[in-house]
Short mmCIF file of C-alpha atoms and ligand atoms in Angstrom, two decimals:
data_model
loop_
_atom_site.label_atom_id
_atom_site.label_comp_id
_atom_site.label_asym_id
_atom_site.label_seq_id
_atom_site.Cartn_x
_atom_site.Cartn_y
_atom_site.Cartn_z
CA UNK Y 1 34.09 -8.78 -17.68
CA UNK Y 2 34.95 -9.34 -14.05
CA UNK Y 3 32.96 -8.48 -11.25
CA UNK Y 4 35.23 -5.82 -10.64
CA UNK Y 5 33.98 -3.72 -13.37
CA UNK Y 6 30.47 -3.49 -12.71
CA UNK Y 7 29.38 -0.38 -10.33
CA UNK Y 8 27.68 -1.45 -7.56
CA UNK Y 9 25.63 1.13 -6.06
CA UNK Y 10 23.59 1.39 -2.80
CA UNK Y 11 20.00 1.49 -2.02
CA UNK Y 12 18.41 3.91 0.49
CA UNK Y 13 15.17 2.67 1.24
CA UNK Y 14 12.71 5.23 3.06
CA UNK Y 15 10.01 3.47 5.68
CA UNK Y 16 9.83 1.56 8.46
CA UNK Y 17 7.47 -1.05 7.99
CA UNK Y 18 6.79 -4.31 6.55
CA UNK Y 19 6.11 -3.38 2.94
CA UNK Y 20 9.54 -1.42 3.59
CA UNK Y 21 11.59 -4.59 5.07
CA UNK Y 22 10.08 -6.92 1.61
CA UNK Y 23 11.10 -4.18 -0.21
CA UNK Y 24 14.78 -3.44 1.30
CA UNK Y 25 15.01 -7.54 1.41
CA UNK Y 26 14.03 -8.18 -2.22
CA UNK Y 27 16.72 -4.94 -3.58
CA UNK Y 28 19.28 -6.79 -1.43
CA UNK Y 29 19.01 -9.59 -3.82
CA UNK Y 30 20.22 -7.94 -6.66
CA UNK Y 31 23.58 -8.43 -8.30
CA UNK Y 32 23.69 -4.65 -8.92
CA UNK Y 33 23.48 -3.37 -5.30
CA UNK Y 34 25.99 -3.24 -2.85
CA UNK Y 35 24.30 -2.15 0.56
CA UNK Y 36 20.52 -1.46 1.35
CA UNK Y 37 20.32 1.23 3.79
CA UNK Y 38 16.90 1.79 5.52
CA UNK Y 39 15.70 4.87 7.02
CA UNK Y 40 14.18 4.61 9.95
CA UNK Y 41 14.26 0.96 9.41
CA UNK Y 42 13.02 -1.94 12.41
CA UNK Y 43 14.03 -4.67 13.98
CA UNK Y 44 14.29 -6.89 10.73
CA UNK Y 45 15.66 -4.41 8.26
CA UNK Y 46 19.83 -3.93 8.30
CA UNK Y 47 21.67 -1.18 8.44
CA UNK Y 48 19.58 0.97 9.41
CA UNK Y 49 19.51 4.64 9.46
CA UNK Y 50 18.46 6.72 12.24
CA UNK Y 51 16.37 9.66 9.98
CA UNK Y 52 12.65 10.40 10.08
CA UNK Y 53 11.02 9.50 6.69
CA UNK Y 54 9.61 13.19 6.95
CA UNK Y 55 13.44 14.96 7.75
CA UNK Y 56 13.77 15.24 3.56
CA UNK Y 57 17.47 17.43 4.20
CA UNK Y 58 18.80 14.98 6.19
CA UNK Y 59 17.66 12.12 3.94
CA UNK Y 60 18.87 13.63 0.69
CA UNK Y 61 21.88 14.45 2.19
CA UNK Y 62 22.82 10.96 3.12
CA UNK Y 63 21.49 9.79 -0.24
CA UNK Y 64 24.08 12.25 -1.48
CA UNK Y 65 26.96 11.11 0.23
CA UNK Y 66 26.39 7.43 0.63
CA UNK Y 67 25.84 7.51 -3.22
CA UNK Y 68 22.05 5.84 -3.04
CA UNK Y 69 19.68 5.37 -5.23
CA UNK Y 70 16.24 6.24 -3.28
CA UNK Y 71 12.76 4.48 -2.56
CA UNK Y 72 10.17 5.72 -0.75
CA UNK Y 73 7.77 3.18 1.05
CA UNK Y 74 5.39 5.28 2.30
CA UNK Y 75 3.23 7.93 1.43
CA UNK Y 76 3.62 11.04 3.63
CA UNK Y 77 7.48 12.05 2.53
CA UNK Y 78 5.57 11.75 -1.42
CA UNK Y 79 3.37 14.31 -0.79
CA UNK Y 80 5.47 16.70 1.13
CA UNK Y 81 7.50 16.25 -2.08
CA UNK Y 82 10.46 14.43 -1.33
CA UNK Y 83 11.13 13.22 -5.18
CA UNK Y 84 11.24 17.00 -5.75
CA UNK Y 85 13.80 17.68 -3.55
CA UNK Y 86 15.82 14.88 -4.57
CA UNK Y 87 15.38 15.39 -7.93
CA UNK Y 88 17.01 19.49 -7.38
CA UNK Y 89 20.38 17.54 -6.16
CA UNK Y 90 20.10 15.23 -9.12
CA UNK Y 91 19.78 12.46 -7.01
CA UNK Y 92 18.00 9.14 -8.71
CA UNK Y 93 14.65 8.17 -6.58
CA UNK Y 94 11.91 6.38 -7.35
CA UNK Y 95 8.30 7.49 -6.68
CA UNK Y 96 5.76 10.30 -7.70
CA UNK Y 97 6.37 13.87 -7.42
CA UNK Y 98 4.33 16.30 -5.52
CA UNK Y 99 1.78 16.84 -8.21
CA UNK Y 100 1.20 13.38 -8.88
CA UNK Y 101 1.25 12.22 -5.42
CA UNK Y 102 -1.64 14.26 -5.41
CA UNK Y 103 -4.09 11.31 -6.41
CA UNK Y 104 -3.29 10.07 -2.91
CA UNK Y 105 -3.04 13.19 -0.66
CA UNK Y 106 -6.09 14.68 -1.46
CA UNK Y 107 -9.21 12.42 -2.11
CA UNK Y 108 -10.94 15.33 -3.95
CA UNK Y 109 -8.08 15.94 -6.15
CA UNK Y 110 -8.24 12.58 -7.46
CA UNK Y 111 -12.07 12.08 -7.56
CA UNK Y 112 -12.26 15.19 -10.12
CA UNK Y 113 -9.27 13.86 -12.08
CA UNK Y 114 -11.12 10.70 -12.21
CA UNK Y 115 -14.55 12.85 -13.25
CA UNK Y 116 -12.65 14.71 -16.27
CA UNK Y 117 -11.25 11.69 -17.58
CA UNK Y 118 -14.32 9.55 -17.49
CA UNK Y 119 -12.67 6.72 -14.71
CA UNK Y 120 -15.04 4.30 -13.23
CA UNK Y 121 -15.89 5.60 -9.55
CA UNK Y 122 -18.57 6.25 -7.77
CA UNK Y 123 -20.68 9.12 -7.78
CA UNK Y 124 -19.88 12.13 -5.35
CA UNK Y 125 -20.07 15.74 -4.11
CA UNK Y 126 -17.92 18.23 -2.18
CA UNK Y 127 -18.26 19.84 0.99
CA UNK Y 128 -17.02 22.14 3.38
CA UNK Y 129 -19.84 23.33 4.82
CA UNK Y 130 -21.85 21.00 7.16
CA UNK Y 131 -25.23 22.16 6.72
CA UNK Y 132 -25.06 21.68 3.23
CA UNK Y 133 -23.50 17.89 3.64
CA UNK Y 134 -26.61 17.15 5.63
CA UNK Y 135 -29.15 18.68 3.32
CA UNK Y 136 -27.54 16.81 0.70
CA UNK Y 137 -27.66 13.19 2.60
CA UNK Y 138 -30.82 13.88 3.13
CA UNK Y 139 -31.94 14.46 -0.59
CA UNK Y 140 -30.29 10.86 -1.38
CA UNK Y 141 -31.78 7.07 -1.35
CA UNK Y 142 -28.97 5.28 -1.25
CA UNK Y 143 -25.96 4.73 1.30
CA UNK Y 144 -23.07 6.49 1.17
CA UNK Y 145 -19.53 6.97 2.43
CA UNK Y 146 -18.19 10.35 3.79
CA UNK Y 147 -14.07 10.89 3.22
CA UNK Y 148 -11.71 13.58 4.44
CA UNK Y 149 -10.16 14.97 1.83
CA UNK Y 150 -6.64 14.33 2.88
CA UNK Y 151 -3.94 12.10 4.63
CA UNK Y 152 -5.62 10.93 7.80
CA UNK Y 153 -3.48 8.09 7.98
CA UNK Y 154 -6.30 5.14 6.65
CA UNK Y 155 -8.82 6.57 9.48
CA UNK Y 156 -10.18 9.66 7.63
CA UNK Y 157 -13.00 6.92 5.61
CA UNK Y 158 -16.51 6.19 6.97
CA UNK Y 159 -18.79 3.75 5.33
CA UNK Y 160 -21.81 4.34 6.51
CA UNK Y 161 -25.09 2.13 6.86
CA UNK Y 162 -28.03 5.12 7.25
CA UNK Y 163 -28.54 8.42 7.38
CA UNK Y 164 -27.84 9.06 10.89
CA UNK Y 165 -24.41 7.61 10.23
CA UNK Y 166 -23.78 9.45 7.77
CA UNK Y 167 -24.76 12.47 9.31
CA UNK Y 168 -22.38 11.66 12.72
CA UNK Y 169 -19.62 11.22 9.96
CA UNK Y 170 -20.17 14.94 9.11
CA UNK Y 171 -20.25 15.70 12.30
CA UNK Y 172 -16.88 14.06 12.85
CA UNK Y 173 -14.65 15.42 10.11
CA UNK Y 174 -15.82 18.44 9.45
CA UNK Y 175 -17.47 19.74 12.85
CA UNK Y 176 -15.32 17.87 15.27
CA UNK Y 177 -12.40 18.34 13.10
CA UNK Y 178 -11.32 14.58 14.79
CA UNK Y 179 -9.21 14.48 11.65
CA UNK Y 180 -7.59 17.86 11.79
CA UNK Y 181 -7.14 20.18 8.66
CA UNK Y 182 -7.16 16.79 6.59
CA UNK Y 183 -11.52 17.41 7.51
CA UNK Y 184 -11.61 20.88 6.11
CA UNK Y 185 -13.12 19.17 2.65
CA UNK Y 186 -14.85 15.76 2.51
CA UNK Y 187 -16.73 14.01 -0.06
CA UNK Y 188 -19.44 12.27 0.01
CA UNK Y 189 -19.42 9.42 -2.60
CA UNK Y 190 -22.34 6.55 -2.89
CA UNK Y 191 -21.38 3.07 -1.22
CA UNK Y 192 -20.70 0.44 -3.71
CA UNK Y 193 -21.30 -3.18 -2.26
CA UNK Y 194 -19.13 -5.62 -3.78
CA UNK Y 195 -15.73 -7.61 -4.06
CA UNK Y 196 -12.46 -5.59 -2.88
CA UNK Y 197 -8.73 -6.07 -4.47
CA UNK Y 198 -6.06 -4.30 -4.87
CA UNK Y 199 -4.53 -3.71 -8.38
CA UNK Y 200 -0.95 -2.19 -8.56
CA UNK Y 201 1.52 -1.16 -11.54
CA UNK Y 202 4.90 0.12 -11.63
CA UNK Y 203 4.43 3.43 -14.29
CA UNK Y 204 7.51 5.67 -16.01
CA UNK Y 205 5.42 8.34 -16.40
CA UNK Y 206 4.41 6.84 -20.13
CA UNK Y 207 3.67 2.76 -19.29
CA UNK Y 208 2.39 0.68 -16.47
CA UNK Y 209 3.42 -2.51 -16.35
CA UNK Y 210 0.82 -4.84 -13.31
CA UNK Y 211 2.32 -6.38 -10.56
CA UNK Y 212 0.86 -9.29 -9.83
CA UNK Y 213 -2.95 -9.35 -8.21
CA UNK Y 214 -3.50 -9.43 -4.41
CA UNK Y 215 -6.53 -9.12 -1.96
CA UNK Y 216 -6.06 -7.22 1.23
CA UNK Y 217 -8.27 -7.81 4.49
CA UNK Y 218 -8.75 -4.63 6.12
CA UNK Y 219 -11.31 -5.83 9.15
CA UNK Y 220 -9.41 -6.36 12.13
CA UNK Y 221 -11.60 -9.18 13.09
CA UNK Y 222 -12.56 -12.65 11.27
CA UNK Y 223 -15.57 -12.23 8.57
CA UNK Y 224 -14.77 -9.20 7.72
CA UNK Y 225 -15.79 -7.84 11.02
CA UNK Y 226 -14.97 -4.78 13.37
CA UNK Y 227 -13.34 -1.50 12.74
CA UNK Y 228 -10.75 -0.82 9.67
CA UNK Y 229 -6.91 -1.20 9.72
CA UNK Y 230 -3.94 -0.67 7.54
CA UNK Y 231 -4.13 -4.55 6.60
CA UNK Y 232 -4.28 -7.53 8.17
CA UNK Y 233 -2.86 -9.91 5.83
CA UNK Y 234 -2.74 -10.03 2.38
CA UNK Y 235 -2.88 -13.08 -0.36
CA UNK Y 236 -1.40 -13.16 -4.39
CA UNK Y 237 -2.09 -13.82 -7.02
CA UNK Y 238 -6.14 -13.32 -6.35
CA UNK Y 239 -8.66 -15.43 -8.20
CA UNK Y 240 -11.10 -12.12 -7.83
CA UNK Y 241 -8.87 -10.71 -10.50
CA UNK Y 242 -9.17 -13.07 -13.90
CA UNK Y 243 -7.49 -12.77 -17.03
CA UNK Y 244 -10.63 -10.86 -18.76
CA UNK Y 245 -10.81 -8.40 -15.80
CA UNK Y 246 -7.27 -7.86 -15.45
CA UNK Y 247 -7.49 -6.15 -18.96
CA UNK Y 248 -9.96 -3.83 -18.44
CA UNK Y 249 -8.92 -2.82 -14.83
CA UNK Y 250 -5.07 -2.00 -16.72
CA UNK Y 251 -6.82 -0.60 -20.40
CA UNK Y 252 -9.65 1.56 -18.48
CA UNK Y 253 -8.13 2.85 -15.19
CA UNK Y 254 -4.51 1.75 -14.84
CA UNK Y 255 -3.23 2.95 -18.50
CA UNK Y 256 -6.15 5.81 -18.56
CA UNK Y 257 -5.03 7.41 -15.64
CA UNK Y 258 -1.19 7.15 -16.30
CA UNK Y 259 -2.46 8.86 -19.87
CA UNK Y 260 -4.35 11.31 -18.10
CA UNK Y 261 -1.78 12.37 -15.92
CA UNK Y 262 0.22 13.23 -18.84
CA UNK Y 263 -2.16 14.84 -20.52
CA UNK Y 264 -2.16 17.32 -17.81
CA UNK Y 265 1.13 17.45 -17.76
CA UNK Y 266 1.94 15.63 -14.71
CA UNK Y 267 4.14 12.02 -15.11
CA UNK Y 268 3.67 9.62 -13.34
CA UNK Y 269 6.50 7.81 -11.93
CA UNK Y 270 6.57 4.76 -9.34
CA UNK Y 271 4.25 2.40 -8.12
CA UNK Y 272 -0.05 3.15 -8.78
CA UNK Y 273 -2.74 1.28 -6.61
CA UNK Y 274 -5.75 1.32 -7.37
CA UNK Y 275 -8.30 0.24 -4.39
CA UNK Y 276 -10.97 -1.55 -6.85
CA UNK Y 277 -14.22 -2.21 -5.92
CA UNK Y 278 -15.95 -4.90 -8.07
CA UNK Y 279 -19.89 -4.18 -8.35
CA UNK Y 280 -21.68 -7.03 -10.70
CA UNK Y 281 -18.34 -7.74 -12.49
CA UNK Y 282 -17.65 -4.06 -12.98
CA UNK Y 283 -14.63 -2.44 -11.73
CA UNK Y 284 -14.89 0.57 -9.52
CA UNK Y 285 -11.53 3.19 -8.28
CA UNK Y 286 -12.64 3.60 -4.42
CA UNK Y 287 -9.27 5.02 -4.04
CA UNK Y 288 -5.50 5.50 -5.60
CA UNK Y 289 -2.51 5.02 -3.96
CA UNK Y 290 1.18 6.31 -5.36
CA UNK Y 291 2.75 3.76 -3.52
CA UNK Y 292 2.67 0.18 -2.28
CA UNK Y 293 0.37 -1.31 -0.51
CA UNK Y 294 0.98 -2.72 2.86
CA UNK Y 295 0.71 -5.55 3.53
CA UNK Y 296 -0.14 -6.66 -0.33
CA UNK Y 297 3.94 -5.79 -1.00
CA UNK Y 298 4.93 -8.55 1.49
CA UNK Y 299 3.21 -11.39 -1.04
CA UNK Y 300 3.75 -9.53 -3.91
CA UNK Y 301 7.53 -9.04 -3.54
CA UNK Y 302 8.01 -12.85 -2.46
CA UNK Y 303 6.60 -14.15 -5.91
CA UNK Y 304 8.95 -11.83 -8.04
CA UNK Y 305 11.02 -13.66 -10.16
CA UNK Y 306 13.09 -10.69 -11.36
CA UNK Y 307 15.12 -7.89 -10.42
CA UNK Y 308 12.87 -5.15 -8.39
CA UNK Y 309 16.45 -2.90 -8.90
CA UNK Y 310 15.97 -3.18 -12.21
CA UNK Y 311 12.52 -1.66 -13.00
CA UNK Y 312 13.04 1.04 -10.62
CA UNK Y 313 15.45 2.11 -12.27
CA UNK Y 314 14.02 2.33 -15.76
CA UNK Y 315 10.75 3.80 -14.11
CA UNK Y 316 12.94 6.35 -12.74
CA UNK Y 317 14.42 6.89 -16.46
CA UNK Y 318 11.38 6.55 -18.81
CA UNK Y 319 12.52 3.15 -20.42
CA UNK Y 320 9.90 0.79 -19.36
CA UNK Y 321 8.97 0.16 -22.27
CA UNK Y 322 12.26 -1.44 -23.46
CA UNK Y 323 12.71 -3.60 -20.28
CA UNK Y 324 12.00 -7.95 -20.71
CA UNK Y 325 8.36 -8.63 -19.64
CA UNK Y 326 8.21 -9.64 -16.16
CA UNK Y 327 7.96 -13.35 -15.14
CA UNK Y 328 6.03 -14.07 -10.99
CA UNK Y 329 6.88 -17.20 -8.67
CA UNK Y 330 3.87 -19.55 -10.03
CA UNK Y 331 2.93 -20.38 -6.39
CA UNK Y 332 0.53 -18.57 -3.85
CA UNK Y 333 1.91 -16.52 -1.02
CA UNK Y 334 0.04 -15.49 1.79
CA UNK Y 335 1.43 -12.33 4.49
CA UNK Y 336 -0.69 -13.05 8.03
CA UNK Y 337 -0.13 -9.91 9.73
CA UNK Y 338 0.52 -10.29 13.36
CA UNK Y 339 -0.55 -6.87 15.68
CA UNK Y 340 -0.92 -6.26 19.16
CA UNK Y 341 -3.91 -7.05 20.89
CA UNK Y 342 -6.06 -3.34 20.94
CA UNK Y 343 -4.64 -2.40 17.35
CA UNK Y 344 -5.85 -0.24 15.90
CA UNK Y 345 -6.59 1.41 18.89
CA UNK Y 346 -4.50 1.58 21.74
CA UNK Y 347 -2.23 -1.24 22.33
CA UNK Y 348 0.96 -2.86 24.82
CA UNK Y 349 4.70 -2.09 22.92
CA UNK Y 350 8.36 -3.40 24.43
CA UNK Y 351 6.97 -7.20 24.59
CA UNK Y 352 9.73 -9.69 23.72
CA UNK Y 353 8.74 -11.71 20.78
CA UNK Y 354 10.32 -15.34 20.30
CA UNK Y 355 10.47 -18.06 17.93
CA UNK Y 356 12.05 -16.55 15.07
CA UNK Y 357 14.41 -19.21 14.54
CA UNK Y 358 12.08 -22.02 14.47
CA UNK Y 359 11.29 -20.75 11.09
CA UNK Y 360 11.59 -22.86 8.33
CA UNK Y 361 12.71 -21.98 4.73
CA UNK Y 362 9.25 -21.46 2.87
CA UNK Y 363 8.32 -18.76 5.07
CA UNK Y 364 9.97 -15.16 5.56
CA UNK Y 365 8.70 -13.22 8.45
CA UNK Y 366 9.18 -9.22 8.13
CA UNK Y 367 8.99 -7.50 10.42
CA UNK Y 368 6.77 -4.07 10.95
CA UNK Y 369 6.33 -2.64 14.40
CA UNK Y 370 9.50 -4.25 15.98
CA UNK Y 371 12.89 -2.80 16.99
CA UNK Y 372 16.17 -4.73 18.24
CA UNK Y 373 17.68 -4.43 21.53
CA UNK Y 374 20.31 -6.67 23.16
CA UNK Y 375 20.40 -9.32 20.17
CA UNK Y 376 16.16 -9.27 21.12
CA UNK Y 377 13.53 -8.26 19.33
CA UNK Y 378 10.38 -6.21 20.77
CA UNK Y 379 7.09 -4.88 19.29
CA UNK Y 380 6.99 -1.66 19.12
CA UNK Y 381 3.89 -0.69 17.05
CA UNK Y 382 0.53 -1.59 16.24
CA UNK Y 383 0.48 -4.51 13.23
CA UNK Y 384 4.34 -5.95 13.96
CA UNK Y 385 5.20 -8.84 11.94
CA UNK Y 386 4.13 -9.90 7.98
CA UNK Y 387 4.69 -13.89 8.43
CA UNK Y 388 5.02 -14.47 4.55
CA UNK Y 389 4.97 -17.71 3.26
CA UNK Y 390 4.75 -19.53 0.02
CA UNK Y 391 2.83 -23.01 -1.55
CA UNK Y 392 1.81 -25.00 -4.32
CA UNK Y 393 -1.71 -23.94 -3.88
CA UNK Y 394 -3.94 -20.73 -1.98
CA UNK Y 395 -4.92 -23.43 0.66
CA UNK Y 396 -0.86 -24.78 1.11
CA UNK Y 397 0.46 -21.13 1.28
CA UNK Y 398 -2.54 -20.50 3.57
CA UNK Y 399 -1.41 -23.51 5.67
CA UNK Y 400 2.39 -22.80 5.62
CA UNK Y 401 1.81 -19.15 6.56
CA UNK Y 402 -0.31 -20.45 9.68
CA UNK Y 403 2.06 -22.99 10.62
CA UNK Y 404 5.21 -19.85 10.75
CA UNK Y 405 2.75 -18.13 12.66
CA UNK Y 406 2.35 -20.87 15.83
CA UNK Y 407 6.02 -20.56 15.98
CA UNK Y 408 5.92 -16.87 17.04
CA UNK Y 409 5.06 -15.83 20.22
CA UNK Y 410 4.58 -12.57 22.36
CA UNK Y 411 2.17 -11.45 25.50
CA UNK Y 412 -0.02 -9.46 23.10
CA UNK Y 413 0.23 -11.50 19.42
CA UNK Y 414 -3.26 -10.72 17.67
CA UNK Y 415 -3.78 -11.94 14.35
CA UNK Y 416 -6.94 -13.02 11.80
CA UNK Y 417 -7.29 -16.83 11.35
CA UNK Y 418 -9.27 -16.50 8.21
CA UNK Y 419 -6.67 -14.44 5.94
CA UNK Y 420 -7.18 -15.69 2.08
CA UNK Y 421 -9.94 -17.91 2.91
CA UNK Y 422 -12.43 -15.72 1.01
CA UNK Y 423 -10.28 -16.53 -1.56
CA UNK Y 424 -10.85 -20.14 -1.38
CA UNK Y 425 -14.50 -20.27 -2.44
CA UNK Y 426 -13.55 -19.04 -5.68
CA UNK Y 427 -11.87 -22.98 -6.48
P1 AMP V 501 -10.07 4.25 1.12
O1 AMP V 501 -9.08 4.73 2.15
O2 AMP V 501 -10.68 5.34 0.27
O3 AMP V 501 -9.61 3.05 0.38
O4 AMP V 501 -11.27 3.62 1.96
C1 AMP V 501 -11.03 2.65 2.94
C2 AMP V 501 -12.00 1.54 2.76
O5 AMP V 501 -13.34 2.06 2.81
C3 AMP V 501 -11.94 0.83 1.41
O6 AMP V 501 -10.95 -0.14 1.40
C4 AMP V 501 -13.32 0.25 1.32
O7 AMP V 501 -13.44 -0.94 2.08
C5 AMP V 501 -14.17 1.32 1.94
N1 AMP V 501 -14.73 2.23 0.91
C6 AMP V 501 -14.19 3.37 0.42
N2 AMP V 501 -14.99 3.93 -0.51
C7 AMP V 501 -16.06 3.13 -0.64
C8 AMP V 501 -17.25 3.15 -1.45
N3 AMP V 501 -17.50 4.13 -2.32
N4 AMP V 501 -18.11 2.13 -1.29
C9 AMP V 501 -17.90 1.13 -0.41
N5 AMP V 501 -16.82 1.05 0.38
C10 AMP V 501 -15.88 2.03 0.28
N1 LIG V 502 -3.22 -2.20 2.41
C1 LIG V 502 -3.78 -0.97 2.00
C2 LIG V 502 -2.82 0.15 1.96
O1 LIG V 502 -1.63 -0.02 1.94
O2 LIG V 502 -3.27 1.29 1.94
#
């Protein structure tokens, strides 16, 4: 058969940030795809498209007439139900519906779901009215963390250290409202000290097949230190995740939950996180995602020896169960996220960055907050670059990541010097 014969088709790829470039970069690769389109896009993506990620009439109607097949990055056009919609004009896209995005737009929804089907988390209660929250802390003896129930864009979660923080954390989301209507409900869960990863499968509604492990470092300061972020750099595979645990994170919550979902008559389609917490060897959901994690999809999505295209599309069709097992890049891979000094707080954008072509071949730098003018490239957003970069060994990758990362330079570059470290100590 010639080449001529096989239907290429094109990609539309919804996001605009770095898990969005790995991903638009990696479906570029495939023999099956003609052009990746990204919408909005930055200043590393290609051919970019000019439409909100939350404009879902404009978006399905250039899926429609560019002939796309459709991935969503990010989690706010899931939950206002873009898969829905796309799925009305019988338009292929990968990702959760509305119902099942629900495990990640509202934190209470998923804590019951988790409840009725007997997956590990930790203990909670409900609230909406403050006076009752407080009573309740009050009644307790252990620490806890207080969550609004939905989207508040990775700032609506406060782990608290005593009472009277947790009690100015009620007083924040559901007094002060600081987190608008996403406040009106919080939980109140009990901390659980221990290890953090990140565990992610790709699901057709009926199996979930894991990506590879990664570990996330959500401090923006060294140690572990200072307020959260999205992410500021990621590492994979993760030593924190062995062979024995891997098993019973996919048999007890990854599989379980993808069973539960059906059960209640809700498939799951696209990619599940699971935020694990790892108390005495034990693993713990803190929190699901329905999409990738950024930036664990920059490392991921550089050791994947196969074709992404591929497995979206038989997630999108139910046949994942029929597809070759997947095979991952044997090395490490490390993403150092570069921001802008005051992230994730207030911060300088429209700096000239330089340096990108002193990049060598082991290392793939995607971008995030950036955009192109003139042949240039500025930052224009909070964490801007991914530098990505692959080695024999967690300490090589570690090194060659660092070494990309000298190379780049802007007024306000900001990034951690200790990302995958922690992973280190377990060799
Ligand atoms: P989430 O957005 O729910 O993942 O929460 C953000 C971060 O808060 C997590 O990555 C954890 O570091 C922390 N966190 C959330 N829930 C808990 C918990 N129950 N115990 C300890 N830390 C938590
Ligand atoms: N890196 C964590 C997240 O994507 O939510």
């Amino acid at each position: 058969m010639g080449r001529r014969s096989i239907l290429l088709v094109n990609v539309l790829v919804i996001g605009s940030g770095g898990r969005e470039h790995a991903l638009s970069w990696k479906l570029s690769q495939s023999s099956k795809v003609e052009t990746v389109f990204t919408a909005p896009g930055n200043g590393g993506t290609k051919n970019n498209i000019p439409i909100d990620v939350d404009n879902l009439d404009e978006l399905s109607d250039f899926a429609q007439k560019n002939n796309c097949f459709t991935v969503v990055g990010p989690e706010a056009p899931l939950a206002a139900g873009i898969v829905d919609k796309f799925n009305q004009k019988n338009l292929k896209i990968f990702g959760p519906s509305k119902l099942a995005a629900q495990l990640e737009s509202s934190k209470i929804w998923a804590k019951n779901f988790m409840k009725r089907n007997s997956i590990p988390t930790a203990r909670f209660e409900i609230f909406d009215n403050a006076q009752k929250a407080r009573d309740y802390v009050n009644t307790l003896d252990y620490n806890v963390v207080v969550k609004a129930d939905g989207l508040a864009a990775g700032k609506g979660v406060i782990v608290c250290n005593s009472d009277d923080e947790a009690l100015n954390a009620i007083n924040t989301i559901l007094v002060k409202k600081t987190f608008g209507e996403a406040g009106n409900r919080i939980i109140i869960e009990e901390r659980i000290d221990g290890v953090e990863a990140s565990f992610i499968a790709l699901s057709d509604g009926n199996v979930a097949i894991p990506m590879a492990s990664s570990q996330d470092h959500k401090r923006i300061f060294d140690n572990d230190e200072g307020p959260n972020t999205g992410g500021m750099g990621a590492y994979s595979p993760t030593p924190v995740i062995d062979e024995s645990l891997t098993k019973k994170i996919q048999e007890n919550i990854i599989d379980k939950t993808i069973e539960s979902m059906k059960n209640e008559g809700i498939s799951f389609k696209g990619f599940l996180y699971a935020g694990i917490m790892l108390r005495d060897g034990e693993p713990y959901v803190l929190e699901y995602n329905v999409r990738m994690g950024d930036p664990e999809c920059q490392p991921i999505t550089m050791r994947m020896d196969f074709d992404l295209y591929d497995y979206f599309v038989a997630s999108v069709n139910g046949t994942l169960s029929s597809m070759p097992s997947i095979s991952w890049n044997e090395k490490f891979a490390v993403c150092i996220v570069l921001a802008s000094k005051g992230y994730p707080e207030s911060y300088p954008v429209n700096e000239e960055i330089t340096g990108f072509d002193s990049v060598s071949n082991d290392s793939y730098v995607f971008h995030a907050g950036t955009k192109h003018s003139d042949g240039k490239i500025f930052s224009n957003g909070g964490r801007v670059l991914g530098v990505t970069a692959l080695g024999e060994s967690l300490d090589s990758a570690i090194i060659n990541a660092y070494d990309t990362v000298d190379k780049i330079s802007w007024n306000s570059k900001y990034c951690r010097t200790d990302i995958g470290k922690k992973g280190l100590t377990y060799f």
